[in-house]
């Protein structure tokens, strides 16, 4: 079992279950052409986000870390026509590419890309006092994950699903000597998740076209 096989099986899953989609292909193409890093969730993980959002009947979704809008499109596809997704992005160029990709996918009416550091946008959202989010997807800078988790909890209700990408980092999270900033951020987040009485959570290890990593999935308790 190696990376090539993980990628081949990922491809098999996509061929079976994820029909070709012009808006998603265009979003990835436009993002690459604009020079954005190619670190969007994989197609099968994008499909998982759609399934989970639909499973919880999400009407309000919060995403932290937009990049070119690939995962935002996957998540927004699960929304009803009057649903809403707010996605937070600090890089103006990423936000601009994302807005264009989201508009091309026909989702501009449902998706708001908010430019600025996520922590500031999260504080602003809390200050606005809107309805709680039904699903939160955390996928920005790993060093900030713990703070994003705590801010997300303030914007949640019992039953809100909180998902975080990249929390296993090729298994490096269990290497105590590994002080890489992303590994440390993921490790600190996983410990905060474990210590959080308001959440029931687990971590799913994943393999596929992006290699070996993991997704944290938790539900806010009543
Ligand atoms: N969710 C996207 C990938 C996000 S990549 C997808 O799967 O399609 C991570 C993104 O987080 C990058 O675009 C990066 O610019 C953004 N980011 C990094 N630090 C941030 C911060 N402090 N606030 C908001 N966004 C941030
Ligand atoms: C990387 C992957 C991600 O999914 C992400 O959100 C950030 C970085 C990476 O492979 O470097
Ligand atoms: Mg990620």
PDB file of C-alpha atoms and ligand atoms in Angstrom:
ATOM      1  CA  UNK A   1       0.000   0.000   0.000  1.00  0.00           C
ATOM      2  CA  UNK A   2       1.542   3.269  -1.076  1.00  0.00           C
ATOM      3  CA  UNK A   3       0.690   6.768  -2.194  1.00  0.00           C
ATOM      4  CA  UNK A   4       0.107   5.659  -5.784  1.00  0.00           C
ATOM      5  CA  UNK A   5      -2.511   3.168  -4.695  1.00  0.00           C
ATOM      6  CA  UNK A   6      -4.213   5.701  -2.400  1.00  0.00           C
ATOM      7  CA  UNK A   7      -4.407   8.098  -5.344  1.00  0.00           C
ATOM      8  CA  UNK A   8      -5.666   5.387  -7.722  1.00  0.00           C
ATOM      9  CA  UNK A   9      -8.422   4.355  -5.300  1.00  0.00           C
ATOM     10  CA  UNK A  10      -9.319   8.017  -4.739  1.00  0.00           C
ATOM     11  CA  UNK A  11      -9.674   8.283  -8.526  1.00  0.00           C
ATOM     12  CA  UNK A  12     -11.846   5.142  -8.532  1.00  0.00           C
ATOM     13  CA  UNK A  13     -14.115   6.677  -5.875  1.00  0.00           C
ATOM     14  CA  UNK A  14     -14.433   9.895  -7.884  1.00  0.00           C
ATOM     15  CA  UNK A  15     -15.197   8.035 -11.114  1.00  0.00           C
ATOM     16  CA  UNK A  16     -17.913   6.040  -9.375  1.00  0.00           C
ATOM     17  CA  UNK A  17     -19.502   8.716  -7.220  1.00  0.00           C
ATOM     18  CA  UNK A  18     -18.507  12.225  -8.280  1.00  0.00           C
ATOM     19  CA  UNK A  19     -19.702  13.055 -11.793  1.00  0.00           C
ATOM     20  CA  UNK A  20     -17.607  15.535 -13.819  1.00  0.00           C
ATOM     21  CA  UNK A  21     -18.509  19.059 -12.836  1.00  0.00           C
ATOM     22  CA  UNK A  22     -17.556  22.049 -14.985  1.00  0.00           C
ATOM     23  CA  UNK A  23     -17.808  24.627 -12.177  1.00  0.00           C
ATOM     24  CA  UNK A  24     -15.475  22.671  -9.903  1.00  0.00           C
ATOM     25  CA  UNK A  25     -13.002  21.926 -12.715  1.00  0.00           C
ATOM     26  CA  UNK A  26     -13.039  25.602 -13.741  1.00  0.00           C
ATOM     27  CA  UNK A  27     -12.483  26.694 -10.129  1.00  0.00           C
ATOM     28  CA  UNK A  28      -9.378  24.506  -9.811  1.00  0.00           C
ATOM     29  CA  UNK A  29      -8.094  25.584 -13.237  1.00  0.00           C
ATOM     30  CA  UNK A  30      -8.608  29.306 -12.538  1.00  0.00           C
ATOM     31  CA  UNK A  31      -7.014  28.968  -9.087  1.00  0.00           C
ATOM     32  CA  UNK A  32      -3.923  27.272 -10.536  1.00  0.00           C
ATOM     33  CA  UNK A  33      -3.725  29.815 -13.374  1.00  0.00           C
ATOM     34  CA  UNK A  34      -3.800  32.621 -10.792  1.00  0.00           C
ATOM     35  CA  UNK A  35      -0.869  30.983  -8.995  1.00  0.00           C
ATOM     36  CA  UNK A  36      -2.752  29.946  -5.853  1.00  0.00           C
ATOM     37  CA  UNK A  37      -1.212  26.998  -3.958  1.00  0.00           C
ATOM     38  CA  UNK A  38      -2.822  23.680  -4.935  1.00  0.00           C
ATOM     39  CA  UNK A  39      -3.974  22.762  -1.444  1.00  0.00           C
ATOM     40  CA  UNK A  40      -7.772  22.691  -1.771  1.00  0.00           C
ATOM     41  CA  UNK A  41      -9.491  19.666  -0.250  1.00  0.00           C
ATOM     42  CA  UNK A  42      -9.376  16.653  -2.554  1.00  0.00           C
ATOM     43  CA  UNK A  43     -12.449  15.932  -4.718  1.00  0.00           C
ATOM     44  CA  UNK A  44     -13.555  13.044  -2.482  1.00  0.00           C
ATOM     45  CA  UNK A  45     -13.156  15.167   0.643  1.00  0.00           C
ATOM     46  CA  UNK A  46     -15.087  17.918  -1.108  1.00  0.00           C
ATOM     47  CA  UNK A  47     -17.837  15.404  -1.747  1.00  0.00           C
ATOM     48  CA  UNK A  48     -17.674  14.392   1.927  1.00  0.00           C
ATOM     49  CA  UNK A  49     -18.233  18.039   2.916  1.00  0.00           C
ATOM     50  CA  UNK A  50     -21.331  18.160   0.698  1.00  0.00           C
ATOM     51  CA  UNK A  51     -22.649  14.918   2.204  1.00  0.00           C
ATOM     52  CA  UNK A  52     -22.078  16.077   5.789  1.00  0.00           C
ATOM     53  CA  UNK A  53     -23.629  19.501   5.172  1.00  0.00           C
ATOM     54  CA  UNK A  54     -26.669  17.839   3.632  1.00  0.00           C
ATOM     55  CA  UNK A  55     -26.844  15.251   6.431  1.00  0.00           C
ATOM     56  CA  UNK A  56     -27.173  17.957   9.085  1.00  0.00           C
ATOM     57  CA  UNK A  57     -29.574  19.969   6.897  1.00  0.00           C
ATOM     58  CA  UNK A  58     -27.216  22.929   7.022  1.00  0.00           C
ATOM     59  CA  UNK A  59     -28.792  26.303   6.192  1.00  0.00           C
ATOM     60  CA  UNK A  60     -25.945  28.420   7.572  1.00  0.00           C
ATOM     61  CA  UNK A  61     -22.338  27.380   7.011  1.00  0.00           C
ATOM     62  CA  UNK A  62     -19.107  29.044   8.171  1.00  0.00           C
ATOM     63  CA  UNK A  63     -15.777  28.317   6.488  1.00  0.00           C
ATOM     64  CA  UNK A  64     -12.431  29.538   7.821  1.00  0.00           C
ATOM     65  CA  UNK A  65      -9.870  29.578   4.970  1.00  0.00           C
ATOM     66  CA  UNK A  66     -11.326  30.126   1.474  1.00  0.00           C
ATOM     67  CA  UNK A  67      -8.359  29.851  -0.927  1.00  0.00           C
ATOM     68  CA  UNK A  68      -9.962  29.747  -4.428  1.00  0.00           C
ATOM     69  CA  UNK A  69     -13.397  28.717  -3.170  1.00  0.00           C
ATOM     70  CA  UNK A  70     -13.259  25.011  -4.058  1.00  0.00           C
ATOM     71  CA  UNK A  71     -14.449  23.719  -0.676  1.00  0.00           C
ATOM     72  CA  UNK A  72     -16.855  26.670  -0.407  1.00  0.00           C
ATOM     73  CA  UNK A  73     -18.535  25.566  -3.651  1.00  0.00           C
ATOM     74  CA  UNK A  74     -18.694  21.962  -2.377  1.00  0.00           C
ATOM     75  CA  UNK A  75     -20.300  23.114   0.890  1.00  0.00           C
ATOM     76  CA  UNK A  76     -22.634  25.679  -0.705  1.00  0.00           C
ATOM     77  CA  UNK A  77     -23.968  23.005  -3.067  1.00  0.00           C
ATOM     78  CA  UNK A  78     -25.600  21.406  -0.009  1.00  0.00           C
ATOM     79  CA  UNK A  79     -27.487  24.586   0.911  1.00  0.00           C
ATOM     80  CA  UNK A  80     -31.137  25.281   0.128  1.00  0.00           C
ATOM     81  CA  UNK A  81     -31.685  28.319  -2.170  1.00  0.00           C
ATOM     82  CA  UNK A  82     -32.153  30.617   0.836  1.00  0.00           C
ATOM     83  CA  UNK A  83     -29.161  29.173   2.705  1.00  0.00           C
ATOM     84  CA  UNK A  84     -25.961  31.075   3.392  1.00  0.00           C
ATOM     85  CA  UNK A  85     -22.247  30.353   3.548  1.00  0.00           C
ATOM     86  CA  UNK A  86     -19.765  32.842   4.983  1.00  0.00           C
ATOM     87  CA  UNK A  87     -16.136  32.081   4.163  1.00  0.00           C
ATOM     88  CA  UNK A  88     -13.176  33.926   5.710  1.00  0.00           C
ATOM     89  CA  UNK A  89      -9.973  34.710   3.825  1.00  0.00           C
ATOM     90  CA  UNK A  90      -7.017  36.951   4.685  1.00  0.00           C
ATOM     91  CA  UNK A  91      -5.365  37.037   1.235  1.00  0.00           C
ATOM     92  CA  UNK A  92      -7.036  39.587  -1.114  1.00  0.00           C
ATOM     93  CA  UNK A  93      -5.948  37.715  -4.240  1.00  0.00           C
ATOM     94  CA  UNK A  94      -7.329  34.431  -2.946  1.00  0.00           C
ATOM     95  CA  UNK A  95     -10.592  36.173  -2.053  1.00  0.00           C
ATOM     96  CA  UNK A  96     -10.838  37.727  -5.528  1.00  0.00           C
ATOM     97  CA  UNK A  97     -10.246  34.398  -7.304  1.00  0.00           C
ATOM     98  CA  UNK A  98     -12.722  32.720  -4.963  1.00  0.00           C
ATOM     99  CA  UNK A  99     -15.451  35.298  -5.642  1.00  0.00           C
ATOM    100  CA  UNK A 100     -15.040  34.799  -9.357  1.00  0.00           C
ATOM    101  CA  UNK A 101     -15.099  30.979  -9.037  1.00  0.00           C
ATOM    102  CA  UNK A 102     -18.150  31.100  -6.773  1.00  0.00           C
ATOM    103  CA  UNK A 103     -19.985  33.416  -9.180  1.00  0.00           C
ATOM    104  CA  UNK A 104     -19.151  31.102 -12.109  1.00  0.00           C
ATOM    105  CA  UNK A 105     -20.607  28.209 -10.082  1.00  0.00           C
ATOM    106  CA  UNK A 106     -23.876  30.187  -9.755  1.00  0.00           C
ATOM    107  CA  UNK A 107     -23.558  30.472  -5.975  1.00  0.00           C
ATOM    108  CA  UNK A 108     -22.821  34.184  -5.526  1.00  0.00           C
ATOM    109  CA  UNK A 109     -26.284  34.735  -4.029  1.00  0.00           C
ATOM    110  CA  UNK A 110     -25.571  32.256  -1.220  1.00  0.00           C
ATOM    111  CA  UNK A 111     -21.880  32.798  -0.497  1.00  0.00           C
ATOM    112  CA  UNK A 112     -20.125  35.747   1.118  1.00  0.00           C
ATOM    113  CA  UNK A 113     -16.313  35.877   0.993  1.00  0.00           C
ATOM    114  CA  UNK A 114     -15.157  38.046   3.907  1.00  0.00           C
ATOM    115  CA  UNK A 115     -11.703  39.507   3.514  1.00  0.00           C
ATOM    116  CA  UNK A 116      -9.551  39.886   6.621  1.00  0.00           C
ATOM    117  CA  UNK A 117      -7.771  37.917   9.327  1.00  0.00           C
ATOM    118  CA  UNK A 118     -10.142  35.150  10.408  1.00  0.00           C
ATOM    119  CA  UNK A 119      -9.978  36.026  14.105  1.00  0.00           C
ATOM    120  CA  UNK A 120     -11.136  39.578  13.421  1.00  0.00           C
ATOM    121  CA  UNK A 121     -13.935  38.375  11.124  1.00  0.00           C
ATOM    122  CA  UNK A 122     -15.018  35.823  13.729  1.00  0.00           C
ATOM    123  CA  UNK A 123     -15.171  38.552  16.383  1.00  0.00           C
ATOM    124  CA  UNK A 124     -17.224  40.704  14.005  1.00  0.00           C
ATOM    125  CA  UNK A 125     -19.607  37.811  13.331  1.00  0.00           C
ATOM    126  CA  UNK A 126     -20.066  37.281  17.078  1.00  0.00           C
ATOM    127  CA  UNK A 127     -20.723  41.013  17.485  1.00  0.00           C
ATOM    128  CA  UNK A 128     -23.368  40.944  14.750  1.00  0.00           C
ATOM    129  CA  UNK A 129     -25.369  38.421  16.774  1.00  0.00           C
ATOM    130  CA  UNK A 130     -26.788  36.503  13.794  1.00  0.00           C
ATOM    131  CA  UNK A 131     -28.268  33.011  13.930  1.00  0.00           C
ATOM    132  CA  UNK A 132     -25.796  30.273  14.886  1.00  0.00           C
ATOM    133  CA  UNK A 133     -24.077  28.273  12.170  1.00  0.00           C
ATOM    134  CA  UNK A 134     -25.130  24.674  11.493  1.00  0.00           C
ATOM    135  CA  UNK A 135     -21.708  23.607  10.206  1.00  0.00           C
ATOM    136  CA  UNK A 136     -18.208  25.082  10.525  1.00  0.00           C
ATOM    137  CA  UNK A 137     -15.252  24.027   8.367  1.00  0.00           C
ATOM    138  CA  UNK A 138     -11.848  25.071   9.749  1.00  0.00           C
ATOM    139  CA  UNK A 139      -9.090  25.045   7.087  1.00  0.00           C
ATOM    140  CA  UNK A 140      -6.983  28.220   7.444  1.00  0.00           C
ATOM    141  CA  UNK A 141      -3.537  28.632   9.084  1.00  0.00           C
ATOM    142  CA  UNK A 142      -2.944  25.653  11.374  1.00  0.00           C
ATOM    143  CA  UNK A 143      -1.357  27.842  14.093  1.00  0.00           C
ATOM    144  CA  UNK A 144      -4.736  29.533  14.569  1.00  0.00           C
ATOM    145  CA  UNK A 145      -6.902  26.403  14.687  1.00  0.00           C
ATOM    146  CA  UNK A 146      -7.379  26.384  18.491  1.00  0.00           C
ATOM    147  CA  UNK A 147      -8.546  29.999  18.501  1.00  0.00           C
ATOM    148  CA  UNK A 148     -10.812  29.279  15.512  1.00  0.00           C
ATOM    149  CA  UNK A 149     -12.325  26.357  17.410  1.00  0.00           C
ATOM    150  CA  UNK A 150     -13.150  28.516  20.410  1.00  0.00           C
ATOM    151  CA  UNK A 151     -14.558  31.297  18.229  1.00  0.00           C
ATOM    152  CA  UNK A 152     -16.589  28.725  16.260  1.00  0.00           C
ATOM    153  CA  UNK A 153     -18.124  27.405  19.475  1.00  0.00           C
ATOM    154  CA  UNK A 154     -19.396  30.914  20.245  1.00  0.00           C
ATOM    155  CA  UNK A 155     -21.116  30.929  16.828  1.00  0.00           C
ATOM    156  CA  UNK A 156     -22.634  27.445  17.245  1.00  0.00           C
ATOM    157  CA  UNK A 157     -25.669  25.770  18.806  1.00  0.00           C
ATOM    158  CA  UNK A 158     -26.191  22.240  20.129  1.00  0.00           C
ATOM    159  CA  UNK A 159     -25.997  20.027  17.047  1.00  0.00           C
ATOM    160  CA  UNK A 160     -23.602  22.222  15.068  1.00  0.00           C
ATOM    161  CA  UNK A 161     -21.023  20.123  13.223  1.00  0.00           C
ATOM    162  CA  UNK A 162     -17.436  21.369  13.428  1.00  0.00           C
ATOM    163  CA  UNK A 163     -14.950  19.904  10.919  1.00  0.00           C
ATOM    164  CA  UNK A 164     -11.219  20.672  10.760  1.00  0.00           C
ATOM    165  CA  UNK A 165      -8.857  19.703   7.932  1.00  0.00           C
ATOM    166  CA  UNK A 166      -5.210  18.586   8.176  1.00  0.00           C
ATOM    167  CA  UNK A 167      -5.036  17.491  11.815  1.00  0.00           C
ATOM    168  CA  UNK A 168      -2.844  14.382  11.309  1.00  0.00           C
ATOM    169  CA  UNK A 169      -0.116  15.787   9.019  1.00  0.00           C
ATOM    170  CA  UNK A 170       1.297  12.475   7.756  1.00  0.00           C
ATOM    171  CA  UNK A 171       1.252  11.172  11.335  1.00  0.00           C
ATOM    172  CA  UNK A 172       3.629  13.882  12.484  1.00  0.00           C
ATOM    173  CA  UNK A 173       1.220  15.008  15.247  1.00  0.00           C
ATOM    174  CA  UNK A 174       2.329  12.070  17.412  1.00  0.00           C
ATOM    175  CA  UNK A 175       6.047  12.863  17.066  1.00  0.00           C
ATOM    176  CA  UNK A 176       6.769  14.927  20.196  1.00  0.00           C
ATOM    177  CA  UNK A 177      10.014  16.270  18.733  1.00  0.00           C
ATOM    178  CA  UNK A 178       8.306  17.600  15.597  1.00  0.00           C
ATOM    179  CA  UNK A 179       8.077  21.343  16.159  1.00  0.00           C
ATOM    180  CA  UNK A 180       6.921  22.344  12.651  1.00  0.00           C
ATOM    181  CA  UNK A 181       4.486  25.243  13.037  1.00  0.00           C
ATOM    182  CA  UNK A 182       1.665  23.412  11.240  1.00  0.00           C
ATOM    183  CA  UNK A 183       2.235  20.189  13.174  1.00  0.00           C
ATOM    184  CA  UNK A 184       2.282  22.098  16.453  1.00  0.00           C
ATOM    185  CA  UNK A 185      -0.889  23.934  15.483  1.00  0.00           C
ATOM    186  CA  UNK A 186      -2.682  20.673  14.667  1.00  0.00           C
ATOM    187  CA  UNK A 187      -1.442  19.011  17.876  1.00  0.00           C
ATOM    188  CA  UNK A 188      -2.576  21.945  19.999  1.00  0.00           C
ATOM    189  CA  UNK A 189      -5.963  21.915  18.246  1.00  0.00           C
ATOM    190  CA  UNK A 190      -6.436  18.176  18.795  1.00  0.00           C
ATOM    191  CA  UNK A 191      -5.682  18.618  22.508  1.00  0.00           C
ATOM    192  CA  UNK A 192      -8.145  21.526  22.726  1.00  0.00           C
ATOM    193  CA  UNK A 193     -10.750  19.368  20.988  1.00  0.00           C
ATOM    194  CA  UNK A 194     -10.163  16.592  23.535  1.00  0.00           C
ATOM    195  CA  UNK A 195     -10.407  19.034  26.451  1.00  0.00           C
ATOM    196  CA  UNK A 196     -13.615  20.678  25.188  1.00  0.00           C
ATOM    197  CA  UNK A 197     -16.647  19.561  27.202  1.00  0.00           C
ATOM    198  CA  UNK A 198     -19.044  21.187  24.716  1.00  0.00           C
ATOM    199  CA  UNK A 199     -17.969  18.825  21.916  1.00  0.00           C
ATOM    200  CA  UNK A 200     -18.248  15.132  21.138  1.00  0.00           C
ATOM    201  CA  UNK A 201     -15.525  14.552  18.563  1.00  0.00           C
ATOM    202  CA  UNK A 202     -13.225  12.157  16.794  1.00  0.00           C
ATOM    203  CA  UNK A 203     -10.452  12.278  14.219  1.00  0.00           C
ATOM    204  CA  UNK A 204     -10.613  10.267  11.004  1.00  0.00           C
ATOM    205  CA  UNK A 205      -7.257   9.420   9.399  1.00  0.00           C
ATOM    206  CA  UNK A 206      -7.362   9.809   5.630  1.00  0.00           C
ATOM    207  CA  UNK A 207      -5.339   8.767   2.587  1.00  0.00           C
ATOM    208  CA  UNK A 208      -5.854   9.779  -1.025  1.00  0.00           C
ATOM    209  CA  UNK A 209      -4.542  12.075  -3.732  1.00  0.00           C
ATOM    210  CA  UNK A 210      -3.251  14.494  -1.082  1.00  0.00           C
ATOM    211  CA  UNK A 211      -1.382  11.749   0.788  1.00  0.00           C
ATOM    212  CA  UNK A 212      -1.862  10.913   4.469  1.00  0.00           C
ATOM    213  CA  UNK A 213      -3.680  13.326   6.789  1.00  0.00           C
ATOM    214  CA  UNK A 214      -6.838  13.488   8.877  1.00  0.00           C
ATOM    215  CA  UNK A 215     -10.105  15.279   9.519  1.00  0.00           C
ATOM    216  CA  UNK A 216     -11.461  16.179  12.942  1.00  0.00           C
ATOM    217  CA  UNK A 217     -15.247  15.939  13.168  1.00  0.00           C
ATOM    218  CA  UNK A 218     -17.169  17.043  16.237  1.00  0.00           C
ATOM    219  CA  UNK A 219     -20.729  17.828  17.210  1.00  0.00           C
ATOM    220  CA  UNK A 220     -21.671  20.550  19.710  1.00  0.00           C
ATOM    221  CA  UNK A 221     -23.495  19.114  22.699  1.00  0.00           C
ATOM    222  CA  UNK A 222     -26.627  20.547  24.336  1.00  0.00           C
TER     223      UNK A 222
HETATM  224  N1  LIG B   1     -10.678  25.547   2.205  1.00  0.00           N
HETATM  225  C1  LIG B   1      -9.908  25.708   0.986  1.00  0.00           C
HETATM  226  C2  LIG B   1      -8.418  25.641   1.242  1.00  0.00           C
HETATM  227  C3  LIG B   1      -7.934  26.670   2.235  1.00  0.00           C
HETATM  228  S1  LIG B   1      -6.155  26.832   2.197  1.00  0.00           S
HETATM  229  C4  LIG B   1     -10.305  24.596   0.015  1.00  0.00           C
HETATM  230  O1  LIG B   1     -10.285  23.428   0.431  1.00  0.00           O
HETATM  231  O2  LIG B   1     -10.631  24.859  -1.143  1.00  0.00           O
HETATM  232  C5  LIG B   1      -5.949  27.928   3.531  1.00  0.00           C
HETATM  233  C6  LIG B   1      -6.397  29.368   3.282  1.00  0.00           C
HETATM  234  O3  LIG B   1      -6.413  30.044   4.540  1.00  0.00           O
HETATM  235  C7  LIG B   1      -5.467  30.159   2.366  1.00  0.00           C
HETATM  236  O4  LIG B   1      -6.176  30.756   1.319  1.00  0.00           O
HETATM  237  C8  LIG B   1      -4.886  31.234   3.279  1.00  0.00           C
HETATM  238  O5  LIG B   1      -4.651  32.471   2.654  1.00  0.00           O
HETATM  239  C9  LIG B   1      -5.987  31.371   4.317  1.00  0.00           C
HETATM  240  N2  LIG B   1      -5.532  31.920   5.598  1.00  0.00           N
HETATM  241  C10 LIG B   1      -4.324  31.757   6.199  1.00  0.00           C
HETATM  242  N3  LIG B   1      -4.273  32.442   7.345  1.00  0.00           N
HETATM  243  C11 LIG B   1      -5.470  33.057   7.489  1.00  0.00           C
HETATM  244  C12 LIG B   1      -6.039  33.919   8.472  1.00  0.00           C
HETATM  245  N4  LIG B   1      -5.359  34.287   9.556  1.00  0.00           N
HETATM  246  N5  LIG B   1      -7.296  34.364   8.286  1.00  0.00           N
HETATM  247  C13 LIG B   1      -8.011  33.976   7.191  1.00  0.00           C
HETATM  248  N6  LIG B   1      -7.528  33.177   6.241  1.00  0.00           N
HETATM  249  C14 LIG B   1      -6.283  32.716   6.369  1.00  0.00           C
HETATM  250  C1  LIG B   2      -1.619  22.013   3.043  1.00  0.00           C
HETATM  251  C2  LIG B   2      -2.767  21.270   2.857  1.00  0.00           C
HETATM  252  C3  LIG B   2      -3.978  21.759   3.260  1.00  0.00           C
HETATM  253  O1  LIG B   2      -5.125  21.049   3.102  1.00  0.00           O
HETATM  254  C4  LIG B   2      -4.068  23.012   3.847  1.00  0.00           C
HETATM  255  O2  LIG B   2      -5.277  23.445   4.234  1.00  0.00           O
HETATM  256  C5  LIG B   2      -2.925  23.762   4.042  1.00  0.00           C
HETATM  257  C6  LIG B   2      -1.702  23.261   3.631  1.00  0.00           C
HETATM  258  C7  LIG B   2      -0.326  21.467   2.612  1.00  0.00           C
HETATM  259  O3  LIG B   2      -0.314  20.356   2.096  1.00  0.00           O
HETATM  260  O4  LIG B   2       0.685  22.152   2.775  1.00  0.00           O
HETATM  261 MG1  LIG B   3      -6.750  21.909   4.220  1.00  0.00          MG
END
